[in-house]
PDB file of C-alpha atoms in Angstrom:
ATOM      1  CA  UNK A   1       0.010  -0.003   0.013  1.00 53.00           C
ATOM      2  CA  UNK A   2       1.324   3.410  -0.915  1.00 73.00           C
ATOM      3  CA  UNK A   3       2.592   5.505   1.996  1.00 85.00           C
ATOM      4  CA  UNK A   4       1.469   9.012   2.816  1.00 89.00           C
ATOM      5  CA  UNK A   5       3.394  12.159   1.874  1.00 89.00           C
ATOM      6  CA  UNK A   6       5.067  14.408   4.473  1.00 87.00           C
ATOM      7  CA  UNK A   7       2.614  17.255   3.849  1.00 88.00           C
ATOM      8  CA  UNK A   8      -0.406  14.981   3.897  1.00 93.00           C
ATOM      9  CA  UNK A   9       0.744  13.239   7.011  1.00 94.00           C
ATOM     10  CA  UNK A  10       1.138  16.516   8.849  1.00 93.00           C
ATOM     11  CA  UNK A  11      -2.324  17.604   7.750  1.00 96.00           C
ATOM     12  CA  UNK A  12      -3.938  14.405   8.866  1.00 97.00           C
ATOM     13  CA  UNK A  13      -2.214  14.024  12.172  1.00 97.00           C
ATOM     14  CA  UNK A  14      -2.422  17.727  13.217  1.00 95.00           C
ATOM     15  CA  UNK A  15      -0.986  18.208  16.685  1.00 93.00           C
ATOM     16  CA  UNK A  16      -0.095  14.590  16.809  1.00 95.00           C
ATOM     17  CA  UNK A  17       2.589  15.006  14.241  1.00 95.00           C
ATOM     18  CA  UNK A  18       6.264  15.305  15.164  1.00 93.00           C
ATOM     19  CA  UNK A  19       8.278  16.017  11.990  1.00 88.00           C
ATOM     20  CA  UNK A  20      11.912  16.668  11.122  1.00 81.00           C
ATOM     21  CA  UNK A  21      11.332  20.383  11.842  1.00 79.00           C
ATOM     22  CA  UNK A  22      10.283  19.863  15.447  1.00 83.00           C
ATOM     23  CA  UNK A  23      11.642  22.099  18.156  1.00 79.00           C
ATOM     24  CA  UNK A  24      13.496  19.091  19.671  1.00 83.00           C
ATOM     25  CA  UNK A  25      15.055  18.115  16.332  1.00 78.00           C
ATOM     26  CA  UNK A  26      16.321  21.771  16.027  1.00 75.00           C
ATOM     27  CA  UNK A  27      17.681  21.797  19.491  1.00 76.00           C
ATOM     28  CA  UNK A  28      19.628  18.622  18.929  1.00 76.00           C
ATOM     29  CA  UNK A  29      21.007  20.017  15.658  1.00 69.00           C
ATOM     30  CA  UNK A  30      22.111  23.188  17.440  1.00 68.00           C
ATOM     31  CA  UNK A  31      23.602  21.144  20.224  1.00 62.00           C
ATOM     32  CA  UNK A  32      25.678  19.273  17.623  1.00 57.00           C
ATOM     33  CA  UNK A  33      24.205  15.902  18.583  1.00 58.00           C
ATOM     34  CA  UNK A  34      23.206  15.798  14.900  1.00 59.00           C
ATOM     35  CA  UNK A  35      25.404  17.827  12.439  1.00 61.00           C
ATOM     36  CA  UNK A  36      23.631  19.759   9.773  1.00 57.00           C
ATOM     37  CA  UNK A  37      24.677  17.155   7.138  1.00 60.00           C
ATOM     38  CA  UNK A  38      22.745  14.520   9.077  1.00 63.00           C
ATOM     39  CA  UNK A  39      19.901  16.853   9.364  1.00 62.00           C
ATOM     40  CA  UNK A  40      19.799  17.273   5.510  1.00 60.00           C
ATOM     41  CA  UNK A  41      19.957  13.485   5.169  1.00 60.00           C
ATOM     42  CA  UNK A  42      16.983  13.101   7.519  1.00 63.00           C
ATOM     43  CA  UNK A  43      14.990  15.650   5.485  1.00 63.00           C
ATOM     44  CA  UNK A  44      15.633  13.872   2.188  1.00 54.00           C
ATOM     45  CA  UNK A  45      15.251  10.233   3.507  1.00 57.00           C
ATOM     46  CA  UNK A  46      12.275  10.689   5.880  1.00 60.00           C
ATOM     47  CA  UNK A  47      10.118  13.266   4.175  1.00 60.00           C
ATOM     48  CA  UNK A  48       9.212  11.247   1.003  1.00 62.00           C
ATOM     49  CA  UNK A  49       8.900   8.009   2.903  1.00 77.00           C
ATOM     50  CA  UNK A  50       6.109   8.120   5.463  1.00 90.00           C
ATOM     51  CA  UNK A  51       5.468   4.284   5.583  1.00 93.00           C
ATOM     52  CA  UNK A  52       1.821   4.602   6.540  1.00 95.00           C
ATOM     53  CA  UNK A  53      -1.127   5.077   4.158  1.00 95.00           C
ATOM     54  CA  UNK A  54      -3.486   8.040   4.522  1.00 96.00           C
ATOM     55  CA  UNK A  55      -6.211   5.583   5.495  1.00 96.00           C
ATOM     56  CA  UNK A  56      -4.172   4.147   8.406  1.00 96.00           C
ATOM     57  CA  UNK A  57      -3.204   7.663   9.569  1.00 97.00           C
ATOM     58  CA  UNK A  58      -6.817   8.832   9.457  1.00 97.00           C
ATOM     59  CA  UNK A  59      -7.902   5.768  11.453  1.00 97.00           C
ATOM     60  CA  UNK A  60      -5.324   6.494  14.230  1.00 97.00           C
ATOM     61  CA  UNK A  61      -4.992  10.311  14.132  1.00 97.00           C
ATOM     62  CA  UNK A  62      -6.740  10.825  17.407  1.00 97.00           C
ATOM     63  CA  UNK A  63      -5.183   7.895  19.349  1.00 97.00           C
ATOM     64  CA  UNK A  64      -1.601   7.905  17.989  1.00 98.00           C
ATOM     65  CA  UNK A  65       1.397  10.188  17.409  1.00 97.00           C
ATOM     66  CA  UNK A  66       3.376  10.008  14.250  1.00 97.00           C
ATOM     67  CA  UNK A  67       6.984  10.859  14.985  1.00 95.00           C
ATOM     68  CA  UNK A  68      10.089  11.189  12.884  1.00 90.00           C
ATOM     69  CA  UNK A  69      12.747   9.880  15.144  1.00 89.00           C
ATOM     70  CA  UNK A  70      16.428  10.803  14.432  1.00 84.00           C
ATOM     71  CA  UNK A  71      19.500   8.639  15.060  1.00 82.00           C
ATOM     72  CA  UNK A  72      20.211  10.164  18.400  1.00 86.00           C
ATOM     73  CA  UNK A  73      20.687   7.585  21.141  1.00 90.00           C
ATOM     74  CA  UNK A  74      19.349   7.878  24.764  1.00 94.00           C
ATOM     75  CA  UNK A  75      22.750   8.831  26.090  1.00 93.00           C
ATOM     76  CA  UNK A  76      23.113  11.704  23.652  1.00 89.00           C
ATOM     77  CA  UNK A  77      19.700  13.081  24.659  1.00 91.00           C
ATOM     78  CA  UNK A  78      20.612  12.681  28.387  1.00 92.00           C
ATOM     79  CA  UNK A  79      23.836  14.544  27.802  1.00 89.00           C
ATOM     80  CA  UNK A  80      22.223  17.544  26.186  1.00 86.00           C
ATOM     81  CA  UNK A  81      22.294  20.391  28.781  1.00 86.00           C
ATOM     82  CA  UNK A  82      18.714  21.489  27.978  1.00 87.00           C
ATOM     83  CA  UNK A  83      17.254  18.001  27.736  1.00 89.00           C
ATOM     84  CA  UNK A  84      19.047  16.762  30.776  1.00 91.00           C
ATOM     85  CA  UNK A  85      16.740  18.866  32.926  1.00 92.00           C
ATOM     86  CA  UNK A  86      13.807  16.614  31.764  1.00 92.00           C
ATOM     87  CA  UNK A  87      15.469  13.354  33.044  1.00 93.00           C
ATOM     88  CA  UNK A  88      14.969  12.070  36.471  1.00 92.00           C
ATOM     89  CA  UNK A  89      18.461  10.651  36.427  1.00 88.00           C
ATOM     90  CA  UNK A  90      20.750  13.493  35.429  1.00 90.00           C
ATOM     91  CA  UNK A  91      24.124  11.874  36.156  1.00 88.00           C
ATOM     92  CA  UNK A  92      25.659   8.566  37.374  1.00 87.00           C
ATOM     93  CA  UNK A  93      23.316   6.804  34.924  1.00 93.00           C
ATOM     94  CA  UNK A  94      22.899   3.096  35.560  1.00 95.00           C
ATOM     95  CA  UNK A  95      22.497   2.527  31.851  1.00 95.00           C
ATOM     96  CA  UNK A  96      25.636   4.415  30.840  1.00 93.00           C
ATOM     97  CA  UNK A  97      27.424   1.282  29.569  1.00 92.00           C
ATOM     98  CA  UNK A  98      24.351  -0.565  28.422  1.00 94.00           C
ATOM     99  CA  UNK A  99      24.168  -1.337  24.713  1.00 93.00           C
ATOM    100  CA  UNK A 100      20.561  -0.090  24.328  1.00 94.00           C
ATOM    101  CA  UNK A 101      21.545   3.322  25.544  1.00 95.00           C
ATOM    102  CA  UNK A 102      23.827   3.876  22.608  1.00 93.00           C
ATOM    103  CA  UNK A 103      21.438   2.343  20.012  1.00 90.00           C
ATOM    104  CA  UNK A 104      18.843   4.272  17.968  1.00 86.00           C
ATOM    105  CA  UNK A 105      15.911   3.295  15.722  1.00 84.00           C
ATOM    106  CA  UNK A 106      15.539   6.218  13.369  1.00 83.00           C
ATOM    107  CA  UNK A 107      12.602   6.556  11.097  1.00 87.00           C
ATOM    108  CA  UNK A 108       8.865   7.038  11.344  1.00 92.00           C
ATOM    109  CA  UNK A 109       7.117   5.640  14.363  1.00 95.00           C
ATOM    110  CA  UNK A 110       3.303   5.544  15.034  1.00 97.00           C
ATOM    111  CA  UNK A 111       2.932   5.306  18.733  1.00 98.00           C
ATOM    112  CA  UNK A 112      -0.177   5.334  20.867  1.00 97.00           C
ATOM    113  CA  UNK A 113      -0.833   8.487  22.952  1.00 95.00           C
ATOM    114  CA  UNK A 114      -1.995   6.525  25.969  1.00 94.00           C
ATOM    115  CA  UNK A 115      -0.959   3.315  27.695  1.00 94.00           C
ATOM    116  CA  UNK A 116      -3.275   0.397  26.844  1.00 93.00           C
ATOM    117  CA  UNK A 117      -5.054  -1.286  29.687  1.00 93.00           C
ATOM    118  CA  UNK A 118      -4.944  -4.694  28.023  1.00 96.00           C
ATOM    119  CA  UNK A 119      -1.340  -4.951  29.134  1.00 97.00           C
ATOM    120  CA  UNK A 120      -1.624  -4.012  32.722  1.00 96.00           C
ATOM    121  CA  UNK A 121      -1.620  -6.572  35.526  1.00 96.00           C
ATOM    122  CA  UNK A 122       0.343  -8.950  33.300  1.00 97.00           C
ATOM    123  CA  UNK A 123       3.862 -10.176  33.245  1.00 97.00           C
ATOM    124  CA  UNK A 124       6.062  -9.769  30.174  1.00 97.00           C
ATOM    125  CA  UNK A 125       5.083 -13.087  28.529  1.00 97.00           C
ATOM    126  CA  UNK A 126       1.379 -12.394  29.115  1.00 98.00           C
ATOM    127  CA  UNK A 127       1.771  -8.948  27.598  1.00 98.00           C
ATOM    128  CA  UNK A 128       3.532 -10.254  24.566  1.00 97.00           C
ATOM    129  CA  UNK A 129       0.696 -12.722  23.969  1.00 97.00           C
ATOM    130  CA  UNK A 130      -1.716  -9.825  23.859  1.00 97.00           C
ATOM    131  CA  UNK A 131      -0.017  -7.822  21.162  1.00 97.00           C
ATOM    132  CA  UNK A 132      -2.379  -7.609  18.081  1.00 96.00           C
ATOM    133  CA  UNK A 133      -1.308  -8.293  14.511  1.00 96.00           C
ATOM    134  CA  UNK A 134       0.486  -5.350  12.936  1.00 96.00           C
ATOM    135  CA  UNK A 135       1.986  -4.168  16.195  1.00 97.00           C
ATOM    136  CA  UNK A 136       5.365  -4.529  17.822  1.00 98.00           C
ATOM    137  CA  UNK A 137       7.197  -3.472  21.030  1.00 98.00           C
ATOM    138  CA  UNK A 138       8.883  -0.026  20.759  1.00 98.00           C
ATOM    139  CA  UNK A 139      12.342   0.784  21.820  1.00 97.00           C
ATOM    140  CA  UNK A 140      13.250   3.066  24.712  1.00 96.00           C
ATOM    141  CA  UNK A 141      15.051   5.482  22.322  1.00 95.00           C
ATOM    142  CA  UNK A 142      11.983   6.052  20.159  1.00 96.00           C
ATOM    143  CA  UNK A 143       9.724   6.378  23.194  1.00 97.00           C
ATOM    144  CA  UNK A 144      11.971   8.845  25.002  1.00 96.00           C
ATOM    145  CA  UNK A 145      12.401  10.972  21.883  1.00 94.00           C
ATOM    146  CA  UNK A 146       8.704  11.150  21.296  1.00 96.00           C
ATOM    147  CA  UNK A 147       7.908  11.864  24.897  1.00 95.00           C
ATOM    148  CA  UNK A 148      10.521  14.752  24.917  1.00 94.00           C
ATOM    149  CA  UNK A 149       9.371  16.146  21.551  1.00 93.00           C
ATOM    150  CA  UNK A 150       5.717  16.155  22.558  1.00 93.00           C
ATOM    151  CA  UNK A 151       6.365  17.734  25.859  1.00 92.00           C
ATOM    152  CA  UNK A 152       8.424  20.529  24.269  1.00 89.00           C
ATOM    153  CA  UNK A 153       5.713  21.130  21.696  1.00 89.00           C
ATOM    154  CA  UNK A 154       2.557  20.921  23.833  1.00 89.00           C
ATOM    155  CA  UNK A 155       3.622  20.685  27.508  1.00 89.00           C
ATOM    156  CA  UNK A 156       1.803  17.353  27.719  1.00 89.00           C
ATOM    157  CA  UNK A 157       3.460  14.429  29.587  1.00 92.00           C
ATOM    158  CA  UNK A 158       2.770  11.197  27.768  1.00 93.00           C
ATOM    159  CA  UNK A 159       2.278   7.976  29.793  1.00 93.00           C
ATOM    160  CA  UNK A 160       2.229   9.892  33.077  1.00 91.00           C
ATOM    161  CA  UNK A 161       2.806   7.531  36.076  1.00 93.00           C
ATOM    162  CA  UNK A 162       2.517   4.456  33.813  1.00 95.00           C
ATOM    163  CA  UNK A 163       5.638   2.307  33.386  1.00 96.00           C
ATOM    164  CA  UNK A 164       5.910   1.045  29.819  1.00 97.00           C
ATOM    165  CA  UNK A 165       8.055  -1.994  29.168  1.00 98.00           C
ATOM    166  CA  UNK A 166      10.116  -1.511  26.013  1.00 98.00           C
ATOM    167  CA  UNK A 167      11.885  -3.929  23.710  1.00 97.00           C
ATOM    168  CA  UNK A 168      15.261  -3.271  25.321  1.00 96.00           C
ATOM    169  CA  UNK A 169      16.935  -5.712  27.683  1.00 95.00           C
ATOM    170  CA  UNK A 170      19.398  -4.525  30.252  1.00 93.00           C
ATOM    171  CA  UNK A 171      22.637  -6.559  30.438  1.00 84.00           C
ATOM    172  CA  UNK A 172      21.785  -8.474  27.326  1.00 67.00           C
ATOM    173  CA  UNK A 173      19.335 -11.349  26.695  1.00 66.00           C
ATOM    174  CA  UNK A 174      18.612 -13.732  29.531  1.00 66.00           C
ATOM    175  CA  UNK A 175      18.628 -11.159  32.242  1.00 81.00           C
ATOM    176  CA  UNK A 176      14.964 -11.726  32.928  1.00 92.00           C
ATOM    177  CA  UNK A 177      14.302  -7.992  32.832  1.00 95.00           C
ATOM    178  CA  UNK A 178      13.240  -5.335  30.424  1.00 96.00           C
ATOM    179  CA  UNK A 179      13.749  -1.576  30.374  1.00 97.00           C
ATOM    180  CA  UNK A 180      10.774   0.619  31.013  1.00 97.00           C
ATOM    181  CA  UNK A 181      10.125   4.351  30.703  1.00 97.00           C
ATOM    182  CA  UNK A 182       7.580   6.625  32.333  1.00 95.00           C
ATOM    183  CA  UNK A 183       6.866  10.322  32.866  1.00 94.00           C
ATOM    184  CA  UNK A 184       6.682  11.508  36.430  1.00 91.00           C
ATOM    185  CA  UNK A 185       5.968  15.208  36.912  1.00 84.00           C
ATOM    186  CA  UNK A 186       8.415  17.105  34.681  1.00 80.00           C
ATOM    187  CA  UNK A 187      10.918  14.138  34.407  1.00 93.00           C
ATOM    188  CA  UNK A 188      11.368  11.069  32.331  1.00 95.00           C
ATOM    189  CA  UNK A 189      12.512   8.070  34.144  1.00 95.00           C
ATOM    190  CA  UNK A 190      14.230   5.139  32.549  1.00 96.00           C
ATOM    191  CA  UNK A 191      14.607   2.008  34.735  1.00 95.00           C
ATOM    192  CA  UNK A 192      14.366  -1.757  34.612  1.00 94.00           C
ATOM    193  CA  UNK A 193      11.785  -4.096  35.912  1.00 94.00           C
ATOM    194  CA  UNK A 194      11.540  -7.943  36.324  1.00 95.00           C
ATOM    195  CA  UNK A 195       9.739  -9.672  33.588  1.00 96.00           C
ATOM    196  CA  UNK A 196       7.560 -11.516  36.125  1.00 97.00           C
ATOM    197  CA  UNK A 197       6.340  -8.226  37.699  1.00 96.00           C
ATOM    198  CA  UNK A 198       2.572  -7.919  37.174  1.00 96.00           C
ATOM    199  CA  UNK A 199       1.015  -4.785  38.605  1.00 95.00           C
ATOM    200  CA  UNK A 200      -1.499  -2.098  37.456  1.00 95.00           C
ATOM    201  CA  UNK A 201       1.082   0.591  36.598  1.00 95.00           C
ATOM    202  CA  UNK A 202       3.092  -1.555  34.176  1.00 97.00           C
ATOM    203  CA  UNK A 203       1.883  -1.622  30.592  1.00 97.00           C
ATOM    204  CA  UNK A 204       3.729  -2.283  27.279  1.00 98.00           C
ATOM    205  CA  UNK A 205       5.237   0.164  24.858  1.00 98.00           C
ATOM    206  CA  UNK A 206       3.839  -0.719  21.450  1.00 98.00           C
ATOM    207  CA  UNK A 207       3.790   0.793  17.991  1.00 98.00           C
ATOM    208  CA  UNK A 208       2.191   0.040  14.659  1.00 97.00           C
ATOM    209  CA  UNK A 209       4.485  -1.679  12.227  1.00 96.00           C
ATOM    210  CA  UNK A 210       5.151   0.344   8.985  1.00 92.00           C
ATOM    211  CA  UNK A 211       3.409  -0.836   5.883  1.00 84.00           C
TER     212      UNK A 211
END
């Protein structure tokens, strides 16, 4: 199915659109976390290739956010002097040497605006069994970028007080844990939780798979 154009996607998604010209993207460029050459590449690569049809965007425009996520890892966002104010952990990061903190998943991400209740009160395996077709677990990096970008643009804290398990595993596979992200007043918290933990405030970070 043919994807949407950048202009049409922005028009369809309205305030739920985070493009390559977002205030957060510009801040990261100015902070030299992305050089201007990379910014140009992002414009040329991402703009023509929104991998979701107009139909799918219209269907999800009120419930989801469409975000152009740059190749800026969690550690780089945490290190930015301005963005560092929005992280609960500002230094001595437990994930400083973790592989996931240096990874990124650039591209277009269609993420829900609210945590889904079908994943709460369930452990990790039970949550994975509930994922509908056409969806996958999102990474910490794409979640944090989207949360920061939306907060800077609208002042709204996504997933407030809800811990969202992400695809990332601390310490490598077999640890029996996954990384979660949440927004507590004014601060983004990245932590880890046991896969067996099953409580009302733990949900799952999902996104719609590109077409």
